[in-house]
C-alpha atoms as a PDB file:
ATOM      1  CA  UNK A   1      51.140 -16.601  28.607  1.00  0.00           C
ATOM      2  CA  UNK A   2      52.152 -16.361  24.938  1.00  0.00           C
ATOM      3  CA  UNK A   3      50.323 -19.623  24.214  1.00  0.00           C
ATOM      4  CA  UNK A   4      47.162 -18.312  25.861  1.00  0.00           C
ATOM      5  CA  UNK A   5      47.301 -15.208  23.702  1.00  0.00           C
ATOM      6  CA  UNK A   6      47.622 -17.317  20.561  1.00  0.00           C
ATOM      7  CA  UNK A   7      44.624 -19.419  21.548  1.00  0.00           C
ATOM      8  CA  UNK A   8      42.525 -16.296  22.191  1.00  0.00           C
ATOM      9  CA  UNK A   9      43.571 -14.824  18.828  1.00  0.00           C
ATOM     10  CA  UNK A  10      42.736 -18.122  17.104  1.00  0.00           C
ATOM     11  CA  UNK A  11      39.275 -18.189  18.706  1.00  0.00           C
ATOM     12  CA  UNK A  12      38.653 -14.592  17.618  1.00  0.00           C
ATOM     13  CA  UNK A  13      39.718 -15.454  14.084  1.00  0.00           C
ATOM     14  CA  UNK A  14      37.412 -18.475  14.011  1.00  0.00           C
ATOM     15  CA  UNK A  15      34.512 -16.329  15.217  1.00  0.00           C
ATOM     16  CA  UNK A  16      35.146 -13.820  12.418  1.00  0.00           C
ATOM     17  CA  UNK A  17      35.348 -16.646   9.869  1.00  0.00           C
ATOM     18  CA  UNK A  18      32.041 -18.026  11.112  1.00  0.00           C
ATOM     19  CA  UNK A  19      30.352 -14.617  10.800  1.00  0.00           C
ATOM     20  CA  UNK A  20      31.724 -14.158   7.279  1.00  0.00           C
ATOM     21  CA  UNK A  21      30.488 -17.606   6.298  1.00  0.00           C
ATOM     22  CA  UNK A  22      26.987 -16.816   7.593  1.00  0.00           C
ATOM     23  CA  UNK A  23      27.046 -13.481   5.750  1.00  0.00           C
ATOM     24  CA  UNK A  24      27.864 -15.178   2.457  1.00  0.00           C
ATOM     25  CA  UNK A  25      25.097 -17.687   3.113  1.00  0.00           C
ATOM     26  CA  UNK A  26      22.538 -14.838   3.279  1.00  0.00           C
ATOM     27  CA  UNK A  27      23.906 -12.920   0.290  1.00  0.00           C
ATOM     28  CA  UNK A  28      20.799 -13.571  -1.793  1.00  0.00           C
ATOM     29  CA  UNK A  29      18.569 -12.479   1.058  1.00  0.00           C
ATOM     30  CA  UNK A  30      20.572  -9.269   1.360  1.00  0.00           C
ATOM     31  CA  UNK A  31      20.098  -8.615  -2.361  1.00  0.00           C
ATOM     32  CA  UNK A  32      16.355  -9.073  -2.027  1.00  0.00           C
ATOM     33  CA  UNK A  33      16.181  -6.767   1.001  1.00  0.00           C
ATOM     34  CA  UNK A  34      18.250  -4.106  -0.774  1.00  0.00           C
ATOM     35  CA  UNK A  35      16.019  -4.345  -3.838  1.00  0.00           C
ATOM     36  CA  UNK A  36      12.873  -3.969  -1.744  1.00  0.00           C
ATOM     37  CA  UNK A  37      14.322  -0.985   0.097  1.00  0.00           C
ATOM     38  CA  UNK A  38      15.369   0.631  -3.176  1.00  0.00           C
ATOM     39  CA  UNK A  39      11.870   0.220  -4.622  1.00  0.00           C
ATOM     40  CA  UNK A  40      10.090   2.104  -1.817  1.00  0.00           C
ATOM     41  CA  UNK A  41      10.510   5.603  -3.335  1.00  0.00           C
ATOM     42  CA  UNK A  42       9.260   4.390  -6.713  1.00  0.00           C
ATOM     43  CA  UNK A  43       6.242   2.730  -5.115  1.00  0.00           C
ATOM     44  CA  UNK A  44       5.521   5.892  -3.134  1.00  0.00           C
ATOM     45  CA  UNK A  45       5.452   7.976  -6.324  1.00  0.00           C
ATOM     46  CA  UNK A  46       3.269   5.383  -8.035  1.00  0.00           C
ATOM     47  CA  UNK A  47       0.799   5.647  -5.152  1.00  0.00           C
ATOM     48  CA  UNK A  48       0.796   9.448  -5.416  1.00  0.00           C
ATOM     49  CA  UNK A  49       0.131   9.182  -9.154  1.00  0.00           C
ATOM     50  CA  UNK A  50      -2.762   6.758  -8.619  1.00  0.00           C
ATOM     51  CA  UNK A  51      -4.336   9.005  -5.977  1.00  0.00           C
ATOM     52  CA  UNK A  52      -4.052  12.056  -8.244  1.00  0.00           C
ATOM     53  CA  UNK A  53      -5.599  10.148 -11.136  1.00  0.00           C
ATOM     54  CA  UNK A  54      -8.422   8.900  -8.900  1.00  0.00           C
ATOM     55  CA  UNK A  55      -9.050  12.450  -7.690  1.00  0.00           C
ATOM     56  CA  UNK A  56      -9.220  13.903 -11.206  1.00  0.00           C
ATOM     57  CA  UNK A  57     -11.424  11.058 -12.452  1.00  0.00           C
ATOM     58  CA  UNK A  58     -13.706  11.435  -9.415  1.00  0.00           C
ATOM     59  CA  UNK A  59     -13.969  15.156 -10.094  1.00  0.00           C
ATOM     60  CA  UNK A  60     -15.044  14.493 -13.668  1.00  0.00           C
ATOM     61  CA  UNK A  61     -17.462  11.689 -12.798  1.00  0.00           C
ATOM     62  CA  UNK A  62     -19.015  13.654  -9.937  1.00  0.00           C
ATOM     63  CA  UNK A  63     -19.625  16.642 -12.177  1.00  0.00           C
ATOM     64  CA  UNK A  64     -20.976  14.536 -15.043  1.00  0.00           C
ATOM     65  CA  UNK A  65     -22.969  11.878 -13.181  1.00  0.00           C
ATOM     66  CA  UNK A  66     -23.203  12.890  -9.530  1.00  0.00           C
ATOM     67  CA  UNK A  67     -24.714  16.307 -10.068  1.00  0.00           C
ATOM     68  CA  UNK A  68     -27.411  14.845 -12.307  1.00  0.00           C
ATOM     69  CA  UNK A  69     -28.634  12.110  -9.960  1.00  0.00           C
ATOM     70  CA  UNK A  70     -31.961  13.886  -9.449  1.00  0.00           C
ATOM     71  CA  UNK A  71     -32.606  14.539 -13.137  1.00  0.00           C
ATOM     72  CA  UNK A  72     -30.970  12.218 -15.617  1.00  0.00           C
ATOM     73  CA  UNK A  73     -30.270   9.286 -13.291  1.00  0.00           C
ATOM     74  CA  UNK A  74     -33.404   9.467 -11.168  1.00  0.00           C
ATOM     75  CA  UNK A  75     -34.323   5.861 -12.034  1.00  0.00           C
ATOM     76  CA  UNK A  76     -30.962   4.629 -10.726  1.00  0.00           C
ATOM     77  CA  UNK A  77     -31.255   4.385  -6.947  1.00  0.00           C
ATOM     78  CA  UNK A  78     -27.526   3.905  -6.405  1.00  0.00           C
ATOM     79  CA  UNK A  79     -26.468   7.118  -8.164  1.00  0.00           C
ATOM     80  CA  UNK A  80     -26.205   9.228  -5.019  1.00  0.00           C
ATOM     81  CA  UNK A  81     -24.364   6.616  -2.902  1.00  0.00           C
ATOM     82  CA  UNK A  82     -21.904   5.886  -5.699  1.00  0.00           C
ATOM     83  CA  UNK A  83     -21.308   9.305  -7.263  1.00  0.00           C
ATOM     84  CA  UNK A  84     -23.096  11.866  -5.084  1.00  0.00           C
ATOM     85  CA  UNK A  85     -19.920  13.606  -3.901  1.00  0.00           C
ATOM     86  CA  UNK A  86     -16.153  13.407  -4.353  1.00  0.00           C
ATOM     87  CA  UNK A  87     -15.588  10.918  -1.548  1.00  0.00           C
ATOM     88  CA  UNK A  88     -18.183   8.515  -2.852  1.00  0.00           C
ATOM     89  CA  UNK A  89     -16.919   8.866  -6.404  1.00  0.00           C
ATOM     90  CA  UNK A  90     -13.326   8.197  -5.352  1.00  0.00           C
ATOM     91  CA  UNK A  91     -14.434   5.143  -3.387  1.00  0.00           C
ATOM     92  CA  UNK A  92     -16.434   3.846  -6.354  1.00  0.00           C
ATOM     93  CA  UNK A  93     -13.547   4.427  -8.746  1.00  0.00           C
ATOM     94  CA  UNK A  94     -11.152   2.693  -6.361  1.00  0.00           C
ATOM     95  CA  UNK A  95     -13.541  -0.232  -6.239  1.00  0.00           C
ATOM     96  CA  UNK A  96     -13.560  -0.339 -10.026  1.00  0.00           C
ATOM     97  CA  UNK A  97      -9.768  -0.017 -10.154  1.00  0.00           C
ATOM     98  CA  UNK A  98      -9.166  -2.848  -7.730  1.00  0.00           C
ATOM     99  CA  UNK A  99     -11.886  -5.048  -9.266  1.00  0.00           C
ATOM    100  CA  UNK A 100     -13.165  -5.743  -5.789  1.00  0.00           C
ATOM    101  CA  UNK A 101     -16.545  -5.356  -4.135  1.00  0.00           C
ATOM    102  CA  UNK A 102     -15.608  -5.093  -0.473  1.00  0.00           C
ATOM    103  CA  UNK A 103     -16.738  -1.487  -0.472  1.00  0.00           C
ATOM    104  CA  UNK A 104     -20.304  -2.487  -1.276  1.00  0.00           C
ATOM    105  CA  UNK A 105     -20.574  -4.799   1.687  1.00  0.00           C
ATOM    106  CA  UNK A 106     -18.373  -3.012   4.234  1.00  0.00           C
ATOM    107  CA  UNK A 107     -17.553   0.611   3.519  1.00  0.00           C
ATOM    108  CA  UNK A 108     -20.828   1.855   2.053  1.00  0.00           C
ATOM    109  CA  UNK A 109     -23.039   0.784   4.974  1.00  0.00           C
ATOM    110  CA  UNK A 110     -20.560   2.401   7.354  1.00  0.00           C
ATOM    111  CA  UNK A 111     -20.539   5.608   5.316  1.00  0.00           C
ATOM    112  CA  UNK A 112     -24.324   5.582   5.308  1.00  0.00           C
ATOM    113  CA  UNK A 113     -24.521   5.411   9.090  1.00  0.00           C
ATOM    114  CA  UNK A 114     -21.466   7.530   9.974  1.00  0.00           C
ATOM    115  CA  UNK A 115     -20.370   9.726   7.061  1.00  0.00           C
ATOM    116  CA  UNK A 116     -17.825  11.566   9.240  1.00  0.00           C
ATOM    117  CA  UNK A 117     -15.647   8.435   9.252  1.00  0.00           C
ATOM    118  CA  UNK A 118     -14.591   9.069   5.664  1.00  0.00           C
END
């Protein structure tokens, strides 16, 4: 009975050693995961800052360009879709910020047909 107990204790010890060895093998992965988890609050605040900046810039651009689409920019047919209101101005500024043109081909036709989806 004493020998059986020693064998069981030895097997438990070997299982713990195996788990510890696997944990040390993934130490770098744990560091990466901890770093990513620690960066989430910073990224959240960066996103809030970008949205606030886009909102303020869209407010300025809408008041300067969007409200003059009928007068000053009457020759430019895309003035109203790009800067006619705050939503369109924010979308245009986001497109300029991301250096991408997916909004021209995807989002703008959808907004034209169903503006409530914004």
